[in-house]
C-alpha cells in the first residue's frame, strides 16, 4: 500500500504520531539521568539518541518543543551533566513508567524503583540497575527552526560497564548486556544477533542472489 | 569497570570508534536510496537516523565530515529526494556490502543485487526488496561546527509498505516486517517483542521491585 503526503497531512493526529514514530524501526533507548542544582534527581526516557562522532565522542538527542517544566532539559542546562543508562528486560516496565509526567519535585528514581549512583565531581546520577552507563557533559544546543525542536549535543566523559561486556576491539556486546530496544514510544524488544560482519570492501566477494527465506 | 575522559582521549583510534559507535545500543538501520541528476543511482547504509517530529513528519540523519565524492549527500542536494528502506534478514549481507566505497559511476543497486523501484515525479529510487520504504524530501541541512558533521532533515512525503504491517492505530509492526537492527556499523540483529505498553500515567500502578531474572 502507498501513503501519500496529503494523506499523511490529513491523518488523525495520534495515528500519524504513532505511524511516524514507529516507521523508522528500532531505536536507541536510554534512561536519561539528571539532577537540578538543589539535588532533586530525574529520569527521562529517550529514544532519539544518535551517534555524532567518536573523536571527540559526541552523542546527540532531540527535545520536542519545550514546555517550561521540562526537567531533563532544565537540569542539563543548570548542571551541564547528564547520564545515559541502558534498559534491561527485568525493568523495562519501570523504565517505561519514568515517561509519565511527574511534578518536578518528585524523582522518577524513587517513584519507579531505581537507585542512584554518583561519581565524584559529576553532578548527574547514573541508574545503578543499568549495566552500561554513559556520563555526558553538555556541549551545544541547536535550535531546529522548522519544528521548534532542539538537538542537544554532549561529550562522553565517563563510561561505567561490566567488564565482560567490552570486547578486545572496543565492541560493546549488547547481547551479553541484554540491552532492550524500542519501536515508537511503547513497544519493547530483546534481540538475537545474526552476525557481526567484516568491514565491507569494494573488491569483496558477494552472493548477489537475494532469496527470501528464514535465516 | 570505569573508563574516564582522559582514557577515552588516549585510546587507539579504531578501538575508540568501535566503542563509541556501539555503546549507545541498537540503532535505526536504513539503506538510503538516491540518484544523481544523470540518473546514476546509489545506496548508502546509515544508522544515524532519528525522529524529529510527526507533524510535519520529519526525520534527521547525520553525515560525517564530507569528502567531495560523498554520493548520497551530493545526490540529495542535486535532486532534493531520498529514500529510506529497511533491511531484512535475507539480505543483510548485501545491505552491508553497500557500505563499501564504490566509484560514483557504479550503482550499489546492481553491484549488491538490489532492484530499483520508482514513483512518478519522485527522483530517488526505492529498494524493491525492502518491505517498509519511506520517500523523503530535503528540508534543511545543519552544520555542526563542533566536529564538522552535518545533520540533514527531510520530510516524509511517501510511504510504501505491505498492508499487514500497518496496525489499526498507525503502529508499524517491525516484527511482522522482520526489520533488522544494528549495533555499531557491523553487527546485525533480529528482535523479539517483549511487550507494547500503554501510555504511562503519573497515577498508574507499578511494581517498583526490580529483580534480575530472565523474562
mmCIF file of N, CA, C and O in Angstrom, chain A residues 6-38:
data_model
loop_
_atom_site.group_PDB
_atom_site.id
_atom_site.type_symbol
_atom_site.label_atom_id
_atom_site.label_comp_id
_atom_site.label_asym_id
_atom_site.label_seq_id
_atom_site.Cartn_x
_atom_site.Cartn_y
_atom_site.Cartn_z
ATOM 1 N N UNK A 6 -0.294 14.027 1.131
ATOM 2 C CA UNK A 6 -1.561 14.661 1.545
ATOM 3 C C UNK A 6 -2.338 13.742 2.494
ATOM 4 O O UNK A 6 -2.993 14.215 3.420
ATOM 5 N N UNK A 7 -2.239 12.418 2.300
ATOM 6 C CA UNK A 7 -2.867 11.503 3.268
ATOM 7 C C UNK A 7 -2.224 11.657 4.649
ATOM 8 O O UNK A 7 -2.902 11.668 5.671
ATOM 9 N N UNK A 8 -0.898 11.779 4.657
ATOM 10 C CA UNK A 8 -0.191 11.990 5.925
ATOM 11 C C UNK A 8 -0.659 13.275 6.604
ATOM 12 O O UNK A 8 -0.927 13.298 7.812
ATOM 13 N N UNK A 9 -0.777 14.351 5.801
ATOM 14 C CA UNK A 9 -1.149 15.652 6.359
ATOM 15 C C UNK A 9 -2.556 15.631 6.944
ATOM 16 O O UNK A 9 -2.853 16.343 7.906
ATOM 17 N N UNK A 10 -3.427 14.800 6.366
ATOM 18 C CA UNK A 10 -4.823 14.780 6.809
ATOM 19 C C UNK A 10 -5.141 13.679 7.822
ATOM 20 O O UNK A 10 -6.292 13.488 8.197
ATOM 21 N N UNK A 11 -4.129 12.956 8.245
ATOM 22 C CA UNK A 11 -4.353 11.863 9.196
ATOM 23 C C UNK A 11 -4.785 12.386 10.559
ATOM 24 O O UNK A 11 -4.370 13.474 10.966
ATOM 25 N N UNK A 12 -5.561 11.575 11.257
ATOM 26 C CA UNK A 12 -5.851 11.864 12.659
ATOM 27 C C UNK A 12 -4.501 11.950 13.394
ATOM 28 O O UNK A 12 -3.592 11.156 13.161
ATOM 29 N N UNK A 13 -4.366 12.943 14.265
ATOM 30 C CA UNK A 13 -3.069 13.323 14.826
ATOM 31 C C UNK A 13 -2.339 12.182 15.560
ATOM 32 O O UNK A 13 -1.149 11.970 15.376
ATOM 33 N N UNK A 14 -3.086 11.440 16.379
ATOM 34 C CA UNK A 14 -2.428 10.359 17.135
ATOM 35 C C UNK A 14 -2.005 9.212 16.230
ATOM 36 O O UNK A 14 -0.981 8.573 16.435
ATOM 37 N N UNK A 15 -2.831 8.929 15.203
ATOM 38 C CA UNK A 15 -2.495 7.889 14.233
ATOM 39 C C UNK A 15 -1.181 8.240 13.533
ATOM 40 O O UNK A 15 -0.269 7.420 13.430
ATOM 41 N N UNK A 16 -1.079 9.506 13.093
ATOM 42 C CA UNK A 16 0.146 9.930 12.396
ATOM 43 C C UNK A 16 1.349 9.892 13.338
ATOM 44 O O UNK A 16 2.437 9.450 12.953
ATOM 45 N N UNK A 17 1.166 10.328 14.585
ATOM 46 C CA UNK A 17 2.277 10.318 15.538
ATOM 47 C C UNK A 17 2.778 8.890 15.760
ATOM 48 O O UNK A 17 3.988 8.626 15.780
ATOM 49 N N UNK A 18 1.844 7.938 15.910
ATOM 50 C CA UNK A 18 2.230 6.540 16.107
ATOM 51 C C UNK A 18 2.942 6.001 14.866
ATOM 52 O O UNK A 18 3.975 5.331 14.957
ATOM 53 N N UNK A 19 2.384 6.327 13.691
ATOM 54 C CA UNK A 19 2.978 5.866 12.431
ATOM 55 C C UNK A 19 4.399 6.392 12.257
ATOM 56 O O UNK A 19 5.338 5.620 12.002
ATOM 57 N N UNK A 20 4.582 7.694 12.410
ATOM 58 C CA UNK A 20 5.898 8.299 12.132
ATOM 59 C C UNK A 20 6.909 7.924 13.215
ATOM 60 O O UNK A 20 8.093 7.739 12.934
ATOM 61 N N UNK A 21 6.446 7.776 14.443
ATOM 62 C CA UNK A 21 7.361 7.334 15.496
ATOM 63 C C UNK A 21 7.817 5.894 15.304
ATOM 64 O O UNK A 21 8.929 5.539 15.679
ATOM 65 N N UNK A 22 6.956 5.062 14.723
ATOM 66 C CA UNK A 22 7.317 3.643 14.635
ATOM 67 C C UNK A 22 7.937 3.260 13.293
ATOM 68 O O UNK A 22 8.655 2.268 13.203
ATOM 69 N N UNK A 23 7.716 4.033 12.241
ATOM 70 C CA UNK A 23 8.130 3.572 10.908
ATOM 71 C C UNK A 23 9.643 3.455 10.699
ATOM 72 O O UNK A 23 10.082 2.549 9.985
ATOM 73 N N UNK A 24 10.486 4.288 11.321
ATOM 74 C CA UNK A 24 11.921 4.100 11.028
ATOM 75 C C UNK A 24 12.526 2.839 11.643
ATOM 76 O O UNK A 24 13.625 2.458 11.273
ATOM 77 N N UNK A 25 11.838 2.206 12.589
ATOM 78 C CA UNK A 25 12.354 0.959 13.139
ATOM 79 C C UNK A 25 12.926 1.102 14.536
ATOM 80 O O UNK A 25 12.542 2.012 15.278
ATOM 81 N N UNK A 26 13.837 0.218 14.881
ATOM 82 C CA UNK A 26 14.377 0.112 16.235
ATOM 83 C C UNK A 26 15.245 1.316 16.571
ATOM 84 O O UNK A 26 15.987 1.798 15.735
ATOM 85 N N UNK A 27 15.149 1.746 17.816
ATOM 86 C CA UNK A 27 15.844 2.953 18.223
ATOM 87 C C UNK A 27 16.679 2.720 19.464
ATOM 88 O O UNK A 27 16.464 1.768 20.212
ATOM 89 N N UNK A 28 17.590 3.649 19.635
ATOM 90 C CA UNK A 28 18.465 3.655 20.794
ATOM 91 C C UNK A 28 17.668 4.166 22.000
ATOM 92 O O UNK A 28 17.230 5.310 22.023
ATOM 93 N N UNK A 29 17.479 3.298 22.976
ATOM 94 C CA UNK A 29 16.644 3.598 24.147
ATOM 95 C C UNK A 29 17.532 3.867 25.351
ATOM 96 O O UNK A 29 18.382 3.041 25.690
ATOM 97 N N UNK A 30 17.345 5.013 25.998
ATOM 98 C CA UNK A 30 18.157 5.341 27.171
ATOM 99 C C UNK A 30 17.307 6.029 28.233
ATOM 100 O O UNK A 30 16.468 6.871 27.907
ATOM 101 N N UNK A 31 17.557 5.666 29.466
ATOM 102 C CA UNK A 31 17.047 6.448 30.594
ATOM 103 C C UNK A 31 18.058 7.561 30.833
ATOM 104 O O UNK A 31 19.249 7.283 31.055
ATOM 105 N N UNK A 32 17.593 8.801 30.780
ATOM 106 C CA UNK A 32 18.494 9.938 30.942
ATOM 107 C C UNK A 32 18.402 10.443 32.380
ATOM 108 O O UNK A 32 17.335 10.888 32.826
ATOM 109 N N UNK A 33 19.514 10.344 33.088
ATOM 110 C CA UNK A 33 19.560 10.747 34.492
ATOM 111 C C UNK A 33 20.111 12.160 34.633
ATOM 112 O O UNK A 33 21.126 12.496 34.026
ATOM 113 N N UNK A 34 19.410 12.980 35.398
ATOM 114 C CA UNK A 34 19.872 14.354 35.666
ATOM 115 C C UNK A 34 19.545 14.723 37.116
ATOM 116 O O UNK A 34 18.818 14.016 37.816
ATOM 117 N N UNK A 35 20.046 15.882 37.500
ATOM 118 C CA UNK A 35 19.746 16.418 38.827
ATOM 119 C C UNK A 35 19.694 17.937 38.698
ATOM 120 O O UNK A 35 20.448 18.512 37.914
ATOM 121 N N UNK A 36 18.793 18.585 39.425
ATOM 122 C CA UNK A 36 18.819 20.059 39.376
ATOM 123 C C UNK A 36 19.820 20.583 40.410
ATOM 124 O O UNK A 36 20.455 19.810 41.125
ATOM 125 N N UNK A 37 19.965 21.912 40.473
ATOM 126 C CA UNK A 37 21.018 22.443 41.339
ATOM 127 C C UNK A 37 20.709 22.234 42.822
ATOM 128 O O UNK A 37 21.596 22.320 43.656
ATOM 129 N N UNK A 38 19.463 21.900 43.144
ATOM 130 C CA UNK A 38 19.120 21.576 44.530
ATOM 131 C C UNK A 38 19.272 20.083 44.827
ATOM 132 O O UNK A 38 18.946 19.626 45.917
#
